[in-house]
CSV table of C-alpha atoms in Angstrom, one decimal:
chain,number,residue,atom,x,y,z
A,1,MET,CA,77.9,105.3,96.6
A,2,PHE,CA,78.6,105.2,100.4
A,3,LEU,CA,81.2,104.2,102.9
A,4,THR,CA,80.9,101.0,104.8
A,5,SER,CA,82.2,100.4,108.3
A,6,SER,CA,84.2,97.3,107.4
A,7,THR,CA,84.8,95.1,104.4
A,8,ARG,CA,83.5,91.5,104.3
A,9,ALA,CA,86.2,89.7,102.3
A,10,GLN,CA,89.3,88.3,103.9
A,11,PHE,CA,92.3,89.5,102.0
A,12,PHE,CA,95.9,88.5,102.7
A,13,TRP,CA,99.0,90.2,101.3
A,14,HIS,CA,102.5,88.7,100.6
A,15,VAL,CA,105.7,90.6,99.8
A,16,THR,CA,107.0,89.2,96.5
A,17,HIS,CA,109.9,91.6,95.8
A,18,THR,CA,111.9,93.9,98.1
A,19,ASP,CA,115.0,96.1,97.9
A,20,THR,CA,117.0,93.9,100.2
A,21,ASP,CA,119.7,93.2,97.7
A,22,TRP,CA,123.2,94.1,99.1
A,23,ARG,CA,124.2,95.9,95.9
A,24,TYR,CA,121.0,97.2,94.2
A,25,GLN,CA,118.2,99.4,95.3
A,26,TYR,CA,114.9,98.9,93.6
A,27,ASP,CA,112.3,101.6,93.0
A,28,PHE,CA,108.9,100.4,91.6
A,29,ARG,CA,106.7,103.0,89.8
A,30,GLY,CA,103.7,101.0,88.5
A,31,VAL,CA,102.2,97.6,87.8
A,32,SER,CA,99.7,96.2,85.3
A,33,CYS,CA,98.2,92.8,84.8
A,34,SER,CA,96.3,90.9,82.1
A,35,GLY,CA,95.3,87.4,83.2
A,36,ASN,CA,98.2,85.7,84.9
A,37,SER,CA,100.8,88.0,83.3
A,38,CYS,CA,101.9,91.1,85.1
A,39,SER,CA,104.5,93.8,84.4
A,40,ALA,CA,106.1,96.3,86.8
A,41,ILE,CA,108.1,99.4,85.9
A,42,GLY,CA,110.8,101.2,87.9
A,43,SER,CA,114.5,101.6,88.3
A,44,ILE,CA,117.6,99.9,89.8
A,45,ARG,CA,120.3,101.9,91.4
A,46,ASP,CA,123.7,100.3,91.6
A,47,LYS,CA,125.1,101.1,95.1
A,48,LEU,CA,128.7,100.7,94.0
A,49,THR,CA,128.6,103.0,90.9
A,50,ASN,CA,125.5,105.0,91.9
A,51,ARG,CA,124.1,104.7,88.4
A,52,LEU,CA,120.4,104.4,87.9
A,53,ASN,CA,118.9,102.3,85.1
A,54,LEU,CA,115.2,102.1,84.1
A,55,VAL,CA,114.0,98.5,83.9
A,56,LEU,CA,110.9,96.4,84.0
A,57,TRP,CA,109.9,93.3,85.9
A,58,HIS,CA,107.7,90.5,84.5
A,59,SER,CA,105.6,87.8,86.2
A,60,THR,CA,103.6,84.9,84.7
A,61,ASP,CA,102.1,83.7,88.0
A,62,ASN,CA,99.9,86.6,89.1
A,63,GLY,CA,102.8,88.6,90.6
A,64,ASN,CA,104.0,85.8,93.0
A,65,THR,CA,107.5,85.7,91.3
A,66,TRP,CA,109.3,88.3,89.2
A,67,SER,CA,112.0,88.3,86.6
A,68,ILE,CA,113.8,91.4,85.5
A,69,GLN,CA,113.7,92.7,81.9
A,70,ASP,CA,116.3,95.2,80.8
A,71,PRO,CA,115.1,97.2,77.7
A,72,GLY,CA,118.6,98.4,77.0
A,73,LEU,CA,118.1,102.1,77.8
A,74,PRO,CA,121.3,104.1,78.4
A,75,TRP,CA,122.0,104.6,82.1
A,76,GLN,CA,122.2,108.4,81.5
A,77,ILE,CA,118.4,108.5,81.0
A,78,GLY,CA,117.8,107.4,84.6
A,79,ASP,CA,120.6,109.5,86.0
A,80,ASN,CA,119.0,112.6,84.4
A,81,GLN,CA,116.0,112.0,86.7
A,82,ASN,CA,113.8,110.6,84.0
A,83,GLN,CA,111.3,108.0,85.3
A,84,PHE,CA,108.6,105.7,84.0
A,85,THR,CA,105.1,107.1,84.6
A,86,ALA,CA,102.7,104.2,83.4
A,87,VAL,CA,102.7,100.6,82.1
A,88,GLN,CA,100.0,98.5,80.5
A,89,GLN,CA,100.1,94.7,80.2
A,90,ILE,CA,97.8,94.6,77.2
A,91,ASP,CA,97.8,90.9,76.9
A,92,GLU,CA,100.2,88.0,77.5
A,93,LEU,CA,102.7,89.1,74.9
A,94,ASN,CA,102.1,92.9,74.5
A,95,VAL,CA,103.3,95.4,77.0
A,96,VAL,CA,103.8,99.1,76.7
A,97,ALA,CA,105.5,101.6,79.1
A,98,ILE,CA,105.8,105.4,79.0
A,99,GLY,CA,107.8,108.0,80.9
A,100,ASP,CA,109.4,111.4,80.9
A,101,SER,CA,110.8,113.1,77.8
A,102,GLY,CA,108.4,111.3,75.4
A,103,LEU,CA,109.7,107.9,76.4
A,104,ILE,CA,107.7,104.9,74.9
A,105,LEU,CA,108.8,101.3,75.2
A,106,ARG,CA,106.9,98.5,73.5
A,107,THR,CA,107.3,94.7,73.3
A,108,PHE,CA,105.2,92.4,71.1
A,109,ASP,CA,106.8,89.2,72.3
A,110,GLY,CA,106.5,89.2,76.1
A,111,GLY,CA,109.6,91.2,76.7
A,112,MET,CA,112.1,89.2,74.7
A,113,HIS,CA,112.7,92.3,72.6
A,114,TRP,CA,111.9,95.9,73.3
A,115,GLU,CA,111.6,98.8,70.9
A,116,LYS,CA,111.7,102.5,71.6
A,117,GLN,CA,108.9,104.3,69.9
A,118,ASP,CA,108.5,108.0,68.9
A,119,CYS,CA,105.3,110.1,69.2
A,120,GLN,CA,107.0,113.4,68.2
A,121,THR,CA,107.1,115.0,71.6
A,122,HIS,CA,109.8,115.4,74.3
A,123,ALA,CA,107.2,116.2,77.0
A,124,LEU,CA,106.2,114.1,80.0
A,125,LEU,CA,103.8,111.4,79.0
A,126,HIS,CA,100.9,111.2,81.5
A,127,SER,CA,98.8,108.2,80.5
A,128,ILE,CA,98.6,105.4,77.9
A,129,HIS,CA,95.9,102.9,77.1
A,130,PHE,CA,95.4,100.2,74.4
A,131,SER,CA,92.0,98.6,73.8
A,132,ASP,CA,93.8,95.8,71.9
A,133,SER,CA,97.3,95.2,70.8
A,134,LEU,CA,97.1,97.8,68.0
A,135,THR,CA,94.7,100.6,69.0
A,136,GLY,CA,96.0,103.0,71.6
A,137,ILE,CA,96.0,106.5,73.0
A,138,ILE,CA,98.6,108.7,74.8
A,139,VAL,CA,98.1,112.1,76.6
A,140,SER,CA,101.1,114.2,77.3
A,141,ALA,CA,102.1,117.5,79.0
A,142,ASP,CA,102.9,119.0,75.6
A,143,THR,CA,101.2,122.4,75.2
A,144,THR,CA,100.9,122.0,71.5
A,145,HIS,CA,100.5,118.3,70.9
A,146,ASN,CA,98.9,116.6,73.9
A,147,ILE,CA,96.9,113.6,72.4
A,148,PHE,CA,98.4,110.9,70.2
A,149,THR,CA,96.7,107.8,68.8
A,150,THR,CA,97.9,104.7,67.0
A,151,ALA,CA,96.3,102.0,64.9
A,152,ASP,CA,99.4,99.8,64.5
A,153,GLY,CA,100.7,99.1,68.0
A,154,GLY,CA,102.6,102.3,68.3
A,155,ARG,CA,104.8,101.9,65.3
A,156,HIS,CA,103.2,105.2,64.1
A,157,TRP,CA,101.7,107.7,66.5
A,158,VAL,CA,99.4,110.5,65.1
A,159,SER,CA,98.9,113.8,66.8
A,160,VAL,CA,95.3,114.9,67.4
A,161,ALA,CA,94.3,118.5,67.0
A,162,PHE,CA,92.6,119.3,70.3
A,163,GLY,CA,92.6,122.6,72.2
A,164,SER,CA,92.3,121.6,75.9
A,165,LEU,CA,95.4,121.4,78.1
A,166,ASN,CA,96.2,119.6,81.3
A,167,LEU,CA,95.0,116.2,80.1
A,168,TRP,CA,96.0,113.4,82.4
A,169,GLN,CA,94.0,110.2,82.0
A,170,SER,CA,93.2,108.4,78.7
A,171,TYR,CA,91.2,105.3,77.7
A,172,SER,CA,90.7,103.5,74.4
A,173,TYR,CA,87.5,101.6,73.8
A,174,GLY,CA,88.3,100.7,70.2
A,175,ALA,CA,86.3,101.4,67.0
A,176,GLY,CA,87.2,105.1,67.1
A,177,LYS,CA,86.0,105.7,70.7
A,178,PHE,CA,88.3,107.4,73.2
A,179,ARG,CA,88.0,109.3,76.5
A,180,VAL,CA,90.3,111.7,78.3
A,181,PHE,CA,90.1,113.5,81.6
A,182,LYS,CA,91.2,117.0,82.2
A,183,GLY,CA,93.1,117.3,85.5
A,184,GLY,CA,91.8,119.2,88.5
A,185,ASN,CA,88.1,118.6,88.2
A,186,GLY,CA,87.4,117.6,84.6
A,187,PRO,CA,85.6,117.7,82.3
A,188,ILE,CA,85.7,114.3,80.5
A,189,TYR,CA,86.0,114.5,76.7
A,190,THR,CA,84.6,111.6,74.6
A,191,THR,CA,84.9,111.0,70.9
A,192,TYR,CA,83.1,108.3,68.9
A,193,ASP,CA,84.7,109.0,65.5
A,194,ASP,CA,88.4,109.1,66.2
A,195,TRP,CA,88.5,112.8,67.3
A,196,GLN,CA,86.6,114.2,64.4
A,197,THR,CA,83.9,115.4,66.9
A,198,VAL,CA,84.2,115.6,70.7
A,199,ASP,CA,81.5,115.5,73.4
A,200,SER,CA,82.3,117.2,76.8
A,201,SER,CA,80.8,116.3,80.2
A,202,LYS,CA,80.4,118.8,83.0
A,203,PRO,CA,83.2,119.2,85.5
A,204,VAL,CA,83.3,116.8,88.5
A,205,PHE,CA,81.1,118.2,91.2
A,206,ASP,CA,78.5,117.4,93.9
A,207,THR,CA,75.2,117.6,92.0
A,208,LEU,CA,73.3,118.5,95.2
A,209,ASN,CA,75.4,121.4,96.5
A,210,ARG,CA,77.1,122.4,93.3
A,211,THR,CA,80.4,122.4,95.2
A,212,ARG,CA,83.3,121.5,93.0
A,213,TYR,CA,86.2,119.3,94.2
A,214,VAL,CA,89.7,119.4,93.1
A,215,LEU,CA,91.1,116.0,92.2
A,216,SER,CA,94.5,114.5,91.5
A,217,SER,CA,93.7,114.4,87.8
A,218,LEU,CA,92.8,110.7,87.7
A,219,CYS,CA,89.7,108.7,86.4
A,220,ASN,CA,88.9,105.0,86.3
A,221,PHE,CA,87.3,104.4,82.9
A,222,THR,CA,87.1,100.6,83.1
A,223,GLY,CA,83.4,100.4,83.9
A,224,GLY,CA,81.9,101.7,80.6
A,225,ASP,CA,79.7,104.6,81.5
A,226,THR,CA,80.3,104.1,85.2
A,227,ILE,CA,83.4,106.3,85.9
A,228,LEU,CA,85.1,106.9,89.2
A,229,ALA,CA,87.1,110.1,89.6
A,230,TYR,CA,89.6,110.1,92.5
A,231,GLY,CA,92.3,112.2,94.1
A,232,THR,CA,92.4,114.7,96.9
A,233,ASP,CA,89.7,116.6,98.9
A,234,TYR,CA,91.4,119.9,99.7
A,235,SER,CA,88.5,121.1,101.8
A,236,ASN,CA,88.7,118.4,104.5
A,237,PRO,CA,91.7,119.3,104.8
A,238,ILE,CA,93.7,117.1,102.5
A,239,ALA,CA,91.9,113.7,102.4
A,240,GLY,CA,91.5,111.0,99.8
A,241,LEU,CA,88.4,111.5,97.6
A,242,ILE,CA,86.3,109.3,95.3
A,243,ILE,CA,83.4,110.5,93.2
A,244,ARG,CA,81.3,108.3,91.0
A,245,SER,CA,79.2,108.9,87.9
A,246,THR,CA,77.1,106.2,86.2
A,247,ASP,CA,76.3,108.3,83.1
A,248,ALA,CA,79.8,109.0,81.7
A,249,GLY,CA,80.2,112.2,83.7
A,250,LEU,CA,76.9,114.0,83.0
A,251,THR,CA,76.0,113.8,86.7
A,252,TRP,CA,78.1,112.9,89.8
A,253,GLU,CA,77.1,111.4,93.1
A,254,MET,CA,77.9,112.7,96.5
A,255,PRO,CA,81.7,112.3,97.1
A,256,LEU,CA,83.4,110.1,99.6
A,257,SER,CA,86.2,111.6,101.7
A,258,PHE,CA,88.8,109.4,103.5
A,259,PRO,CA,90.8,111.4,106.1
A,260,GLY,CA,93.2,108.5,106.6
A,261,PHE,CA,94.6,109.0,103.1
A,262,ASN,CA,96.3,112.2,102.0
A,263,TYR,CA,95.4,111.3,98.4
A,264,ILE,CA,94.3,108.4,96.3
A,265,LEU,CA,96.5,107.7,93.3
A,266,TYR,CA,95.6,104.3,91.9
A,267,MET,CA,92.5,102.1,91.5
A,268,THR,CA,92.0,98.6,90.1
A,269,SER,CA,89.6,97.8,87.2
A,270,LEU,CA,85.8,98.2,87.6
A,271,LYS,CA,85.4,95.0,85.5
A,272,PHE,CA,85.8,93.0,88.7
A,273,ASP,CA,83.5,92.9,91.8
A,274,THR,CA,86.4,93.6,94.1
A,275,VAL,CA,88.1,96.9,93.6
A,276,PHE,CA,91.0,98.4,95.5
A,277,ALA,CA,92.2,102.0,95.7
A,278,ALA,CA,95.3,103.4,97.4
A,279,GLY,CA,97.6,106.3,97.6
A,280,PHE,CA,99.3,107.6,100.8
A,281,GLY,CA,97.8,105.8,103.8
A,282,LEU,CA,100.2,103.8,105.9
A,283,ASN,CA,99.4,100.1,105.8
A,284,HIS,CA,95.8,100.8,104.7
A,285,ILE,CA,93.9,100.3,101.4
A,286,LEU,CA,90.4,101.1,100.3
A,287,MET,CA,88.3,98.2,99.2
A,288,SER,CA,85.0,97.7,97.5
A,289,THR,CA,83.3,94.4,96.9
A,290,ASP,CA,80.5,95.8,94.6
A,291,ARG,CA,82.5,97.5,91.8
A,292,GLY,CA,83.0,100.8,93.5
A,293,THR,CA,79.5,101.4,94.8
A,294,THR,CA,80.4,101.1,98.5
A,295,TRP,CA,83.8,101.4,100.1
A,296,GLY,CA,85.6,100.3,103.3
A,297,ILE,CA,89.1,100.8,104.7
A,298,ASP,CA,91.1,97.6,105.0
A,299,THR,CA,94.4,97.0,106.7
A,300,ILE,CA,97.3,95.7,104.6
A,301,ASN,CA,98.6,92.9,106.7
A,302,LEU,CA,102.0,92.0,105.3
A,303,ASP,CA,103.8,88.8,106.1
A,304,THR,CA,107.1,90.7,106.8
A,305,ALA,CA,108.1,93.7,108.7
A,306,TYR,CA,107.9,96.0,105.6
A,307,GLN,CA,105.4,98.8,105.5
A,308,ALA,CA,103.1,99.7,102.7
A,309,ALA,CA,103.4,103.5,102.7
A,310,LEU,CA,103.1,105.3,99.3
A,311,CYS,CA,101.3,103.4,96.5
A,312,PHE,CA,102.8,103.5,93.1
A,313,GLY,CA,100.5,101.0,91.3
A,314,LEU,CA,97.5,98.6,91.7
A,315,ALA,CA,96.3,95.9,89.3
A,316,ALA,CA,93.9,93.0,89.3
A,317,SER,CA,95.4,89.7,87.9
A,318,GLY,CA,93.9,86.3,87.3
A,319,ASN,CA,92.3,83.9,89.8
A,320,GLY,CA,91.1,86.6,92.2
A,321,ARG,CA,94.7,87.9,92.8
A,322,TYR,CA,95.8,91.6,93.1
A,323,VAL,CA,99.2,93.1,92.7
A,324,ALA,CA,100.5,96.4,94.1
A,325,ALA,CA,103.7,98.5,94.2
A,326,PHE,CA,104.6,100.5,97.3
A,327,GLY,CA,107.5,102.8,98.1
A,328,GLY,CA,108.5,105.7,100.2
A,329,GLY,CA,111.7,106.3,102.0
A,330,SER,CA,114.4,103.8,101.0
A,331,THR,CA,112.1,100.7,100.7
A,332,GLY,CA,110.3,99.6,97.6
A,333,ILE,CA,108.1,96.5,97.6
A,334,LEU,CA,105.9,94.5,95.3
A,335,ILE,CA,103.0,92.7,97.0
A,336,SER,CA,100.5,90.1,95.9
A,337,GLY,CA,97.1,89.5,97.7
A,338,GLY,CA,94.0,87.4,97.3
A,339,ASP,CA,90.6,86.7,98.8
A,340,SER,CA,90.9,83.7,101.1
A,341,ARG,CA,87.9,82.3,99.4
A,342,LEU,CA,89.4,82.4,96.0
A,343,GLY,CA,92.4,80.3,95.1
A,344,VAL,CA,94.6,80.7,98.2
A,345,ALA,CA,96.3,77.4,98.8
A,346,TYR,CA,96.0,75.7,102.1
A,347,SER,CA,99.2,74.3,103.5
A,348,ALA,CA,99.7,73.7,107.2
A,349,PRO,CA,97.2,71.2,108.6
A,350,MET,CA,95.9,71.7,112.1
A,351,ASP,CA,98.3,69.3,113.8
A,352,GLU,CA,101.3,71.5,112.6
A,353,ILE,CA,100.0,74.6,114.4
A,354,SER,CA,99.9,74.5,118.2
A,355,ILE,CA,98.3,77.2,120.4
A,356,PHE,CA,98.4,77.4,124.2
A,357,PRO,CA,96.9,77.8,126.6
A,358,ASN,CA,93.4,77.0,125.2
A,359,PRO,CA,91.2,78.3,126.7
A,360,ALA,CA,93.4,81.4,127.1
A,361,THR,CA,92.9,84.3,129.5
A,362,ASP,CA,95.5,87.0,128.8
A,363,VAL,CA,98.2,85.8,126.5
A,364,LEU,CA,98.1,83.3,123.6
A,365,SER,CA,101.3,81.6,122.3
A,366,VAL,CA,101.5,80.2,118.8
A,367,LYS,CA,103.9,77.7,117.3
A,368,ALA,CA,103.8,76.9,113.6
A,369,SER,CA,106.2,74.3,112.0
A,370,GLY,CA,106.5,76.3,108.7
A,371,GLY,CA,108.8,79.0,110.0
A,372,PRO,CA,108.2,82.8,109.6
A,373,GLY,CA,104.8,84.1,108.6
A,374,ILE,CA,101.9,86.2,109.6
A,375,ALA,CA,99.0,85.2,112.0
A,376,TYR,CA,95.5,86.5,111.8
A,377,ILE,CA,93.0,86.3,114.6
A,378,SER,CA,89.3,86.8,113.7
A,379,ASP,CA,86.0,86.6,115.5
A,380,MET,CA,83.1,84.3,114.6
A,381,LEU,CA,81.8,86.9,112.1
A,382,GLY,CA,85.1,86.7,110.2
A,383,ARG,CA,86.3,90.2,111.3
A,384,ASN,CA,90.1,90.5,111.8
A,385,VAL,CA,90.7,91.6,115.4
A,386,SER,CA,94.5,91.0,115.8
A,387,THR,CA,97.5,90.4,113.6
A,388,GLY,CA,101.1,89.4,114.4
A,389,ILE,CA,104.3,88.4,112.8
A,390,LEU,CA,105.8,84.9,113.5
A,391,SER,CA,109.5,84.7,114.2
A,392,GLU,CA,111.9,82.8,112.0
A,393,GLU,CA,111.2,79.8,114.3
A,394,GLY,CA,107.4,80.2,113.7
A,395,VAL,CA,106.7,81.5,117.2
A,396,LEU,CA,104.4,84.3,118.2
A,397,THR,CA,103.1,85.5,121.6
A,398,ARG,CA,100.1,87.8,121.6
A,399,ASP,CA,98.5,89.8,124.4
A,400,LEU,CA,94.7,89.5,124.0
A,401,ARG,CA,93.5,91.1,127.2
A,402,SER,CA,91.8,93.9,125.2
A,403,LEU,CA,89.5,91.5,123.3
A,404,PRO,CA,86.0,90.5,124.5
A,405,ARG,CA,85.7,87.0,125.9
A,406,GLY,CA,84.5,84.4,123.5
A,407,ALA,CA,85.5,82.1,120.6
A,408,TYR,CA,88.0,83.1,117.9
A,409,ASN,CA,89.8,81.6,114.9
A,410,LEU,CA,93.5,81.6,114.1
A,411,ARG,CA,94.9,81.4,110.6
A,412,ILE,CA,98.5,81.6,109.4
A,413,ILE,CA,100.1,82.5,106.1
A,414,GLN,CA,103.5,81.0,105.5
A,415,LYS,CA,105.2,81.0,102.1
A,416,ASN,CA,102.1,82.6,100.5
A,417,LYS,CA,99.9,79.7,101.6
A,418,LEU,CA,97.0,79.9,104.1
A,419,SER,CA,96.4,77.4,106.9
A,420,SER,CA,93.2,75.9,108.0
A,421,ARG,CA,91.3,77.6,110.9
A,422,VAL,CA,92.3,76.8,114.4
A,423,LYS,CA,89.6,77.6,117.0
A,424,PHE,CA,90.4,78.8,120.5
A,425,ILE,CA,88.5,80.3,123.5
A,426,LEU,CA,89.2,83.5,125.4
A,427,ALA,CA,87.9,82.8,128.9
A,428,GLY,CA,87.7,84.6,132.3
A,429,GLU,CA,86.8,88.2,133.0
A,430,LYS,CA,88.0,91.0,130.8
């Protein structure tokens, strides 16, 4: 596993939900997708009453549009500083969300009805995962009962007798196989017989130097025996860290450290070629196009003035689309992105986009008939070299004096649709 200087895919991101409502402030705390269906968790604060309600959002179009789902929790739960911690869109109809104080919410009908389940603990629930609509696992902060499993969709949760504490990440493979990760630096515990017996890996460490790394307690188990542990490298000082194992944690490769990120908190599934990881890195995201073998740092170019600061969730949906939740400060946003080669619709034809002068020397002016949006300028190798926001009138003026002279392409996203390429020339002496 190694770091690449740049990523090859062209990804474009669109803000699909913001907190711009005059009365309500939205706080997103996680997202999950299965096919075209996505769910997000968070809270809504009423600015008039200052009450905080825990709610969910649902999308059936890969996170492009969202509708709110109110599970009917008393507002006092949110006002007592309780929060959701994780959500899983198991399939089109089945969704489960967990939170503080043993909170479990489950729907079997796509959110038409929600039920509050009980797993006999009032501790913080760290992680949940279902391998199908019935078989699932939870790990909690409870010092006595910290693993719970279910075989009936959570209508009954069974406590597992297991001695290790500080368990943070869990995964259900079905047929009695489960894995959990102990926070800090492991190990990974695996059972093949529904916790009758348990195998333990070594802690996460660099196998060459035997130097251990402290992580943020998270593991990506979606690649079978290929597992990525991620979090924080405290020796760097404080940088994002990714370490990969291809044998279920028996050995670990050399770690990758990302100084531009204070920590890495979320990662999309290793079942897809393109994998994203994010945490705290202003308007930047980590991207792999080979299932986490190599990584590059990519810019999150949004089509609005919002900033993607602290990540609260990442998920891969259908048709090559990805969904993320970002917050920090007073702004929470949901964004949707996709590879320009995979299913991004083309809207504005060339004759609706004008650029002048062409050839240009110092400054390029752009006018697009579709109104506000974001403009991307790339070189002939497809590398993004400049990004700008179009005004409400679809106008942008860009100073390009710092770029090498030569040929470039302009593309524009408006209303989540990508234009055709418009070629222009930078002439004169730099």
